[in-house]
Short mmCIF file of N, CA and C and ligand atoms in Angstrom, two decimals:
data_model
loop_
_atom_site.label_atom_id
_atom_site.label_comp_id
_atom_site.label_asym_id
_atom_site.label_seq_id
_atom_site.Cartn_x
_atom_site.Cartn_y
_atom_site.Cartn_z
N UNK A 73 9.39 -12.17 -6.02
CA UNK A 73 8.77 -10.91 -5.79
C UNK A 73 9.71 -9.80 -6.34
N UNK A 74 9.20 -8.99 -7.19
CA UNK A 74 10.25 -8.01 -7.94
C UNK A 74 9.62 -6.57 -7.71
N UNK A 75 10.60 -5.61 -7.47
CA UNK A 75 10.27 -4.29 -7.52
C UNK A 75 11.29 -3.48 -8.26
N UNK A 76 11.62 -2.19 -7.97
CA UNK A 76 12.65 -1.57 -8.68
C UNK A 76 13.98 -1.65 -8.03
N UNK A 77 14.08 -1.36 -6.84
CA UNK A 77 15.42 -1.26 -6.16
C UNK A 77 15.70 -2.52 -5.35
N UNK A 78 14.72 -3.31 -5.06
CA UNK A 78 14.94 -4.59 -4.10
C UNK A 78 15.45 -4.09 -2.66
N UNK A 79 14.91 -2.87 -2.32
CA UNK A 79 15.17 -2.54 -0.97
C UNK A 79 14.01 -2.22 -0.02
N UNK A 80 12.92 -1.69 -0.76
CA UNK A 80 11.66 -1.41 -0.01
C UNK A 80 10.54 -2.33 -0.22
N UNK A 81 10.00 -2.52 -1.36
CA UNK A 81 8.62 -3.35 -1.56
C UNK A 81 9.08 -4.79 -1.59
N UNK A 82 9.93 -5.27 -2.50
CA UNK A 82 10.07 -6.77 -2.72
C UNK A 82 10.68 -7.38 -1.42
N UNK A 83 11.58 -6.73 -0.73
CA UNK A 83 12.18 -7.40 0.44
C UNK A 83 10.95 -7.77 1.52
N UNK A 84 10.15 -6.71 1.53
CA UNK A 84 8.95 -6.89 2.45
C UNK A 84 7.95 -7.97 1.92
N UNK A 85 7.79 -7.94 0.66
CA UNK A 85 6.90 -9.11 0.00
C UNK A 85 7.59 -10.52 0.31
N UNK A 86 8.87 -10.40 0.12
CA UNK A 86 9.63 -11.77 0.32
C UNK A 86 9.37 -12.16 1.77
N UNK A 87 9.65 -11.33 2.61
CA UNK A 87 9.58 -11.61 4.22
C UNK A 87 8.14 -11.97 4.54
N UNK A 88 7.14 -11.33 3.97
CA UNK A 88 5.80 -11.56 4.35
C UNK A 88 5.28 -13.02 3.94
N UNK A 89 5.68 -13.14 2.49
CA UNK A 89 5.11 -14.43 2.11
C UNK A 89 5.89 -15.58 2.72
N UNK A 90 7.41 -15.55 2.97
CA UNK A 90 7.98 -16.59 3.70
C UNK A 90 7.37 -16.89 4.95
N UNK A 91 7.10 -15.78 5.71
CA UNK A 91 6.50 -15.86 7.04
C UNK A 91 5.30 -16.70 7.07
N UNK A 92 4.40 -16.40 6.03
CA UNK A 92 3.07 -17.14 5.94
C UNK A 92 3.35 -18.67 5.48
N UNK A 93 4.20 -18.80 4.65
CA UNK A 93 4.54 -20.07 4.01
C UNK A 93 5.11 -21.10 5.23
N UNK A 94 6.05 -20.46 6.06
CA UNK A 94 6.53 -21.26 7.13
C UNK A 94 5.52 -21.72 8.15
N UNK A 95 4.64 -20.64 8.34
CA UNK A 95 3.62 -21.02 9.29
C UNK A 95 2.77 -22.18 8.84
N UNK A 96 2.46 -22.17 7.62
CA UNK A 96 1.61 -23.37 7.10
C UNK A 96 2.58 -24.45 6.61
N UNK A 97 3.84 -24.47 6.77
CA UNK A 97 4.62 -25.58 6.37
C UNK A 97 4.61 -25.99 4.83
N UNK A 98 4.37 -24.90 3.97
CA UNK A 98 4.28 -25.25 2.57
C UNK A 98 5.70 -25.37 2.06
N UNK A 99 5.79 -26.33 0.99
CA UNK A 99 7.01 -26.45 0.39
C UNK A 99 7.43 -25.42 -0.82
N UNK A 100 7.33 -24.24 -0.49
CA UNK A 100 7.53 -23.20 -1.48
C UNK A 100 8.81 -22.35 -1.08
N UNK A 101 9.57 -22.16 -2.25
CA UNK A 101 10.86 -21.18 -2.25
C UNK A 101 10.49 -19.82 -2.47
N UNK A 102 10.79 -18.81 -1.81
CA UNK A 102 10.57 -17.46 -2.10
C UNK A 102 11.76 -16.62 -2.10
N UNK A 103 11.81 -15.62 -3.05
CA UNK A 103 13.05 -14.79 -3.11
C UNK A 103 12.56 -13.41 -3.72
N UNK A 104 13.46 -12.50 -3.72
CA UNK A 104 13.11 -11.15 -4.37
C UNK A 104 14.23 -10.65 -4.93
N UNK A 105 13.97 -9.61 -5.82
CA UNK A 105 15.03 -8.86 -6.68
C UNK A 105 14.44 -7.62 -7.19
N UNK A 106 15.33 -6.77 -7.70
CA UNK A 106 14.89 -5.56 -8.38
C UNK A 106 15.11 -5.53 -9.85
N UNK A 107 14.40 -4.84 -10.62
CA UNK A 107 14.60 -4.62 -12.05
C UNK A 107 15.89 -3.82 -12.18
N UNK A 108 16.22 -2.98 -11.33
CA UNK A 108 17.37 -2.04 -11.45
C UNK A 108 18.57 -2.62 -10.57
N UNK A 109 19.70 -2.15 -10.84
CA UNK A 109 20.98 -2.70 -10.07
C UNK A 109 21.48 -1.70 -9.13
N UNK A 110 20.77 -0.69 -8.75
CA UNK A 110 21.36 0.41 -8.03
C UNK A 110 21.73 0.00 -6.62
N UNK A 111 20.83 -1.08 -6.15
CA UNK A 111 20.98 -1.37 -4.68
C UNK A 111 21.53 -2.91 -4.48
N UNK A 112 22.17 -3.34 -5.55
CA UNK A 112 22.74 -4.73 -5.52
C UNK A 112 23.66 -4.80 -4.23
N UNK A 113 23.56 -5.62 -3.42
CA UNK A 113 24.34 -5.82 -2.24
C UNK A 113 24.08 -5.13 -1.00
N UNK A 114 22.99 -4.13 -1.14
CA UNK A 114 22.55 -3.31 -0.03
C UNK A 114 21.59 -4.08 0.88
N UNK A 115 21.51 -3.73 2.18
CA UNK A 115 20.37 -4.18 3.14
C UNK A 115 19.09 -3.51 2.66
N UNK A 116 18.07 -4.11 3.27
CA UNK A 116 16.73 -3.58 2.97
C UNK A 116 16.76 -2.09 3.65
N UNK A 117 15.96 -1.14 3.01
CA UNK A 117 15.71 0.14 3.57
C UNK A 117 15.15 0.01 5.04
N UNK A 118 15.77 0.79 5.84
CA UNK A 118 15.40 0.89 7.36
C UNK A 118 14.04 0.98 7.69
N UNK A 119 13.29 1.68 6.77
CA UNK A 119 11.65 1.79 7.06
C UNK A 119 11.05 0.36 6.64
N UNK A 120 11.55 -0.30 5.78
CA UNK A 120 11.05 -1.61 5.37
C UNK A 120 11.30 -2.69 6.59
N UNK A 121 12.57 -2.57 7.18
CA UNK A 121 13.03 -3.38 8.18
C UNK A 121 12.17 -3.11 9.52
N UNK A 122 11.74 -1.80 9.66
CA UNK A 122 11.01 -1.46 10.86
C UNK A 122 9.48 -1.78 10.78
N UNK A 123 8.89 -1.72 9.58
CA UNK A 123 7.56 -2.09 9.61
C UNK A 123 7.66 -3.66 9.63
N UNK A 124 8.51 -4.26 9.08
CA UNK A 124 8.52 -5.71 9.14
C UNK A 124 8.66 -6.16 10.70
N UNK A 125 9.62 -5.61 11.23
CA UNK A 125 9.75 -5.88 12.58
C UNK A 125 8.63 -5.79 13.43
N UNK A 126 7.87 -4.71 13.29
CA UNK A 126 6.58 -4.55 14.09
C UNK A 126 5.57 -5.61 13.85
N UNK A 127 5.80 -6.35 12.64
CA UNK A 127 4.81 -7.33 12.39
C UNK A 127 5.72 -8.79 12.53
N UNK A 128 6.66 -8.80 13.38
CA UNK A 128 7.50 -10.04 13.62
C UNK A 128 8.16 -10.69 12.46
N UNK A 129 8.51 -9.89 11.51
CA UNK A 129 9.14 -10.37 10.34
C UNK A 129 10.54 -9.85 10.38
N UNK A 130 11.52 -10.66 10.01
CA UNK A 130 12.94 -10.23 10.25
C UNK A 130 13.63 -10.05 8.72
N UNK A 131 13.93 -8.90 8.57
CA UNK A 131 14.48 -8.51 7.13
C UNK A 131 16.07 -8.35 7.19
N UNK A 132 16.58 -8.67 8.49
CA UNK A 132 18.09 -8.39 8.68
C UNK A 132 19.04 -9.11 7.58
N UNK A 133 18.76 -10.17 7.16
CA UNK A 133 19.42 -10.98 6.26
C UNK A 133 19.38 -10.59 4.84
N UNK A 134 18.48 -9.66 4.53
CA UNK A 134 18.27 -9.32 3.04
C UNK A 134 19.51 -8.52 2.53
N UNK A 135 19.76 -9.03 1.28
CA UNK A 135 20.88 -8.43 0.46
C UNK A 135 20.27 -8.18 -0.98
N UNK A 136 20.46 -6.89 -1.53
CA UNK A 136 19.61 -6.58 -2.76
C UNK A 136 20.26 -7.33 -3.92
N UNK A 137 19.42 -7.84 -4.72
CA UNK A 137 19.73 -8.53 -6.02
C UNK A 137 18.97 -7.83 -7.21
N UNK A 138 19.56 -8.23 -8.30
CA UNK A 138 18.93 -7.69 -9.58
C UNK A 138 18.28 -8.82 -10.29
N UNK A 139 17.15 -8.59 -11.06
CA UNK A 139 16.41 -9.61 -11.83
C UNK A 139 17.44 -10.16 -12.90
N UNK A 140 17.38 -11.35 -13.11
CA UNK A 140 18.20 -11.97 -14.16
C UNK A 140 17.22 -12.87 -15.09
N UNK A 141 17.54 -13.04 -16.29
CA UNK A 141 16.72 -13.88 -17.28
C UNK A 141 16.54 -15.25 -16.65
N UNK A 142 17.65 -15.78 -16.14
CA UNK A 142 17.65 -17.11 -15.35
C UNK A 142 16.61 -17.35 -14.37
N UNK A 143 16.10 -16.18 -13.77
CA UNK A 143 15.03 -16.36 -12.71
C UNK A 143 13.79 -17.03 -13.48
N UNK A 144 13.61 -16.88 -14.78
CA UNK A 144 12.46 -17.45 -15.32
C UNK A 144 12.55 -19.12 -15.28
N UNK A 145 13.91 -19.62 -15.28
CA UNK A 145 14.09 -20.91 -15.25
C UNK A 145 13.97 -21.41 -13.69
N UNK A 146 14.27 -20.59 -12.80
CA UNK A 146 14.30 -20.92 -11.24
C UNK A 146 12.86 -20.96 -10.65
N UNK A 147 11.97 -19.90 -11.16
CA UNK A 147 10.85 -19.67 -10.45
C UNK A 147 9.59 -20.06 -11.24
N UNK A 148 8.44 -20.42 -10.70
CA UNK A 148 7.36 -20.77 -11.28
C UNK A 148 6.34 -19.56 -11.55
N UNK A 149 6.50 -18.55 -10.45
CA UNK A 149 5.72 -17.34 -10.45
C UNK A 149 6.58 -16.09 -10.08
N UNK A 150 6.37 -15.08 -10.86
CA UNK A 150 7.02 -13.88 -10.73
C UNK A 150 6.25 -12.73 -10.55
N UNK A 151 6.18 -12.27 -9.34
CA UNK A 151 5.27 -11.12 -8.93
C UNK A 151 5.85 -9.77 -9.03
N UNK A 152 5.26 -8.87 -9.75
CA UNK A 152 5.72 -7.53 -10.03
C UNK A 152 4.94 -6.57 -9.03
N UNK A 153 5.69 -5.68 -8.34
CA UNK A 153 5.00 -4.76 -7.56
C UNK A 153 4.21 -3.75 -8.25
N UNK A 154 4.72 -3.25 -9.29
CA UNK A 154 3.90 -2.26 -10.14
C UNK A 154 4.04 -2.40 -11.60
N UNK A 155 3.35 -1.66 -12.37
CA UNK A 155 3.14 -1.80 -13.70
C UNK A 155 4.52 -1.58 -14.42
N UNK A 156 5.40 -0.71 -14.03
CA UNK A 156 6.59 -0.71 -14.63
C UNK A 156 7.58 -1.85 -14.49
N UNK A 157 7.53 -2.29 -13.29
CA UNK A 157 8.22 -3.61 -12.82
C UNK A 157 7.73 -4.76 -13.73
N UNK A 158 6.49 -4.82 -13.96
CA UNK A 158 5.72 -5.76 -14.79
C UNK A 158 6.24 -5.66 -16.18
N UNK A 159 6.26 -4.58 -16.88
CA UNK A 159 6.62 -4.49 -18.25
C UNK A 159 8.13 -4.70 -18.41
N UNK A 160 8.89 -4.26 -17.38
CA UNK A 160 10.33 -4.45 -17.48
C UNK A 160 10.64 -6.08 -17.62
N UNK A 161 10.01 -6.82 -16.65
CA UNK A 161 10.21 -8.11 -16.62
C UNK A 161 9.76 -8.93 -17.86
N UNK A 162 8.57 -8.48 -18.29
CA UNK A 162 7.78 -9.12 -19.47
C UNK A 162 8.73 -8.84 -20.70
N UNK A 163 9.38 -7.67 -20.77
CA UNK A 163 10.20 -7.52 -21.90
C UNK A 163 11.50 -8.27 -21.96
N UNK A 164 11.79 -9.08 -20.89
CA UNK A 164 12.92 -10.06 -20.88
C UNK A 164 12.57 -11.35 -21.08
N UNK A 165 11.16 -11.72 -21.18
CA UNK A 165 10.66 -13.07 -21.40
C UNK A 165 11.16 -13.43 -22.76
N UNK A 166 11.65 -14.76 -22.71
CA UNK A 166 12.18 -15.39 -23.99
C UNK A 166 11.12 -16.14 -24.73
N UNK A 167 9.98 -16.44 -24.16
CA UNK A 167 8.97 -17.20 -24.86
C UNK A 167 7.58 -16.98 -24.08
N UNK A 168 6.64 -17.74 -24.41
CA UNK A 168 5.20 -17.64 -23.88
C UNK A 168 5.15 -18.22 -22.46
N UNK A 169 6.16 -19.18 -22.26
CA UNK A 169 6.14 -19.95 -20.93
C UNK A 169 6.70 -18.96 -19.85
N UNK A 170 7.69 -18.10 -20.26
CA UNK A 170 8.25 -17.06 -19.40
C UNK A 170 7.24 -16.16 -19.01
N UNK A 171 6.46 -15.62 -20.11
CA UNK A 171 5.53 -14.66 -20.05
C UNK A 171 4.35 -14.97 -19.05
N UNK A 172 4.02 -16.23 -19.16
CA UNK A 172 2.84 -16.80 -18.32
C UNK A 172 3.21 -16.65 -16.82
N UNK A 173 4.46 -16.65 -16.42
CA UNK A 173 4.89 -16.60 -15.06
C UNK A 173 4.87 -15.22 -14.45
N UNK A 174 4.62 -14.19 -15.19
CA UNK A 174 4.65 -12.86 -14.78
C UNK A 174 3.32 -12.35 -14.39
N UNK A 175 3.14 -11.96 -13.09
CA UNK A 175 1.86 -11.50 -12.57
C UNK A 175 2.16 -10.17 -11.86
N UNK A 176 0.87 -9.28 -11.80
CA UNK A 176 1.09 -8.04 -10.97
C UNK A 176 0.49 -8.39 -9.62
N UNK A 177 1.22 -8.21 -8.54
CA UNK A 177 0.83 -8.73 -7.22
C UNK A 177 -0.55 -8.34 -6.76
N UNK A 178 -1.00 -7.03 -6.99
CA UNK A 178 -2.20 -6.74 -6.53
C UNK A 178 -3.39 -7.31 -7.20
N UNK A 179 -3.10 -7.78 -8.44
CA UNK A 179 -4.16 -8.48 -9.17
C UNK A 179 -4.69 -9.78 -8.40
N UNK A 180 -3.95 -10.32 -7.38
CA UNK A 180 -4.35 -11.38 -6.57
C UNK A 180 -5.45 -10.94 -5.70
N UNK A 181 -5.58 -9.66 -5.35
CA UNK A 181 -6.60 -9.12 -4.49
C UNK A 181 -7.74 -8.48 -5.30
N UNK A 182 -7.38 -7.70 -6.37
CA UNK A 182 -8.22 -7.13 -7.25
C UNK A 182 -7.98 -7.52 -8.66
N UNK A 183 -8.52 -8.73 -9.08
CA UNK A 183 -8.29 -9.25 -10.35
C UNK A 183 -8.37 -8.28 -11.51
N UNK A 184 -7.53 -8.19 -12.40
CA UNK A 184 -7.59 -7.37 -13.65
C UNK A 184 -7.60 -5.87 -13.36
N UNK A 185 -7.56 -5.46 -12.12
CA UNK A 185 -7.61 -3.94 -12.04
C UNK A 185 -6.28 -3.29 -12.02
N UNK A 186 -5.20 -4.02 -12.18
CA UNK A 186 -3.68 -3.57 -12.37
C UNK A 186 -3.45 -2.36 -11.39
N UNK A 187 -3.64 -2.61 -10.04
CA UNK A 187 -3.34 -1.67 -9.02
C UNK A 187 -1.86 -1.82 -8.78
N UNK A 188 -1.05 -0.77 -8.60
CA UNK A 188 0.23 -0.78 -8.27
C UNK A 188 0.43 -0.75 -6.71
N UNK A 189 1.54 -1.41 -6.34
CA UNK A 189 2.06 -1.24 -4.77
C UNK A 189 2.81 0.06 -4.98
N UNK A 190 2.41 1.21 -4.41
CA UNK A 190 3.12 2.40 -4.72
C UNK A 190 4.55 2.42 -4.12
N UNK A 191 5.48 3.00 -4.93
CA UNK A 191 6.81 3.12 -4.47
C UNK A 191 6.97 3.98 -3.20
N UNK A 192 7.34 3.46 -2.15
CA UNK A 192 7.39 4.34 -0.96
C UNK A 192 8.75 5.11 -0.71
N UNK A 193 9.70 4.93 -1.65
CA UNK A 193 11.01 5.29 -1.32
C UNK A 193 11.19 6.73 -0.91
N UNK A 194 10.42 7.69 -1.65
CA UNK A 194 10.64 9.00 -1.27
C UNK A 194 9.60 9.64 -0.50
N UNK A 195 8.68 8.78 0.05
CA UNK A 195 7.75 9.29 1.07
C UNK A 195 8.10 9.09 2.48
N UNK A 196 7.13 9.28 3.45
CA UNK A 196 7.35 8.91 4.85
C UNK A 196 7.08 7.70 5.15
N UNK A 197 7.30 7.35 6.42
CA UNK A 197 7.09 5.86 6.92
C UNK A 197 5.65 5.42 6.87
N UNK A 198 4.53 6.33 6.84
CA UNK A 198 3.25 5.78 6.75
C UNK A 198 2.85 5.25 5.38
N UNK A 199 3.81 5.54 4.34
CA UNK A 199 3.79 4.93 2.97
C UNK A 199 4.11 3.48 3.20
N UNK A 200 5.20 3.12 4.05
CA UNK A 200 5.54 1.80 4.42
C UNK A 200 4.50 0.95 5.08
N UNK A 201 3.67 1.46 5.97
CA UNK A 201 2.58 0.94 6.57
C UNK A 201 1.52 0.44 5.61
N UNK A 202 1.17 1.36 4.68
CA UNK A 202 0.24 1.14 3.54
C UNK A 202 0.86 0.00 2.65
N UNK A 203 2.13 0.05 2.35
CA UNK A 203 2.65 -1.00 1.45
C UNK A 203 2.62 -2.33 2.15
N UNK A 204 2.88 -2.25 3.53
CA UNK A 204 2.89 -3.54 4.11
C UNK A 204 1.39 -4.27 4.09
N UNK A 205 0.49 -3.20 4.34
CA UNK A 205 -0.99 -3.88 4.39
C UNK A 205 -1.31 -4.47 2.96
N UNK A 206 -1.09 -3.74 1.92
CA UNK A 206 -1.39 -4.16 0.61
C UNK A 206 -0.75 -5.57 0.29
N UNK A 207 0.62 -5.59 0.60
CA UNK A 207 1.35 -6.91 0.29
C UNK A 207 0.80 -7.98 1.21
N UNK A 208 0.55 -7.71 2.48
CA UNK A 208 0.08 -8.75 3.28
C UNK A 208 -1.38 -9.32 2.83
N UNK A 209 -2.13 -8.53 2.34
CA UNK A 209 -3.47 -8.97 1.85
C UNK A 209 -3.08 -9.74 0.60
N UNK A 210 -2.29 -9.34 -0.30
CA UNK A 210 -1.98 -10.10 -1.66
C UNK A 210 -1.37 -11.52 -1.16
N UNK A 211 -0.41 -11.50 -0.12
CA UNK A 211 0.25 -12.77 0.16
C UNK A 211 -0.91 -13.77 0.84
N UNK A 212 -1.87 -13.22 1.60
CA UNK A 212 -2.92 -14.05 2.06
C UNK A 212 -3.64 -14.88 0.77
N UNK A 213 -3.77 -14.14 -0.25
CA UNK A 213 -4.48 -14.64 -1.49
C UNK A 213 -3.60 -15.73 -2.02
N UNK A 214 -2.36 -15.35 -2.11
CA UNK A 214 -1.36 -16.47 -2.69
C UNK A 214 -1.61 -17.68 -1.88
N UNK A 215 -1.42 -17.48 -0.54
CA UNK A 215 -1.44 -18.69 0.43
C UNK A 215 -2.87 -19.60 0.13
N UNK A 216 -3.87 -18.90 0.00
CA UNK A 216 -5.16 -19.49 -0.26
C UNK A 216 -5.09 -20.26 -1.53
N UNK A 217 -4.54 -19.73 -2.50
CA UNK A 217 -4.42 -20.39 -3.75
C UNK A 217 -3.49 -21.60 -3.77
N UNK A 218 -2.32 -21.46 -2.92
CA UNK A 218 -1.37 -22.60 -2.83
C UNK A 218 -1.96 -23.76 -2.05
N UNK A 219 -2.84 -23.38 -1.14
CA UNK A 219 -3.59 -24.44 -0.27
C UNK A 219 -4.72 -25.14 -1.14
N UNK A 220 -5.19 -24.49 -2.20
CA UNK A 220 -6.46 -25.03 -2.83
C UNK A 220 -6.24 -26.09 -3.80
P1 LIG B 111 11.76 -0.40 -4.15
O1 LIG B 111 11.91 1.29 -3.87
O2 LIG B 111 11.74 -0.48 -5.72
O3 LIG B 111 10.34 -0.66 -3.59
O4 LIG B 111 12.89 -1.04 -3.65
C1 LIG B 111 12.93 2.03 -4.43
C2 LIG B 111 14.32 1.95 -3.89
C3 LIG B 111 15.16 2.73 -4.52
C4 LIG B 111 14.99 3.52 -5.62
C5 LIG B 111 13.76 3.55 -6.09
C6 LIG B 111 12.76 2.82 -5.56
N1 LIG B 111 15.97 4.27 -6.03
O5 LIG B 111 15.73 5.10 -7.08
O6 LIG B 111 17.18 4.23 -5.69
#
């Protein structure tokens, strides 16, 4: 799961997907990072931690990380939260195999519509509730695909 700073959206996406994967006992590894390095080593934004906590998801162990080209070797699927993240990752792809791993998260819910998960960093906390709902829906679709 990849966003810009790896403190708001992608830590939530990591926590939500891991929560669903653990409930279903699926053998899938989930991680998150940012395309930018400003928040490497930081905890998740308190507004993400709060909305996660309301939904029984614990982000307290989150530490910010930055995307690295080696992530193409470690992961089968790389989900970008918005179009900028998507293009930033795609620009680092070394070959067609890397490129094929990169998806826009909301296309799991609305295929080919290229809807962004909006960056909630500069907004209020209701932006985080909206982000939670969008990511939660997309993660349900990912689980359905993993199970099919
Ligand atoms: P995120 O949100 O990409 O969802 O983690 C942001 C976090 C920090 C910044 C921008 C977006 N920032 O500019 O520091």
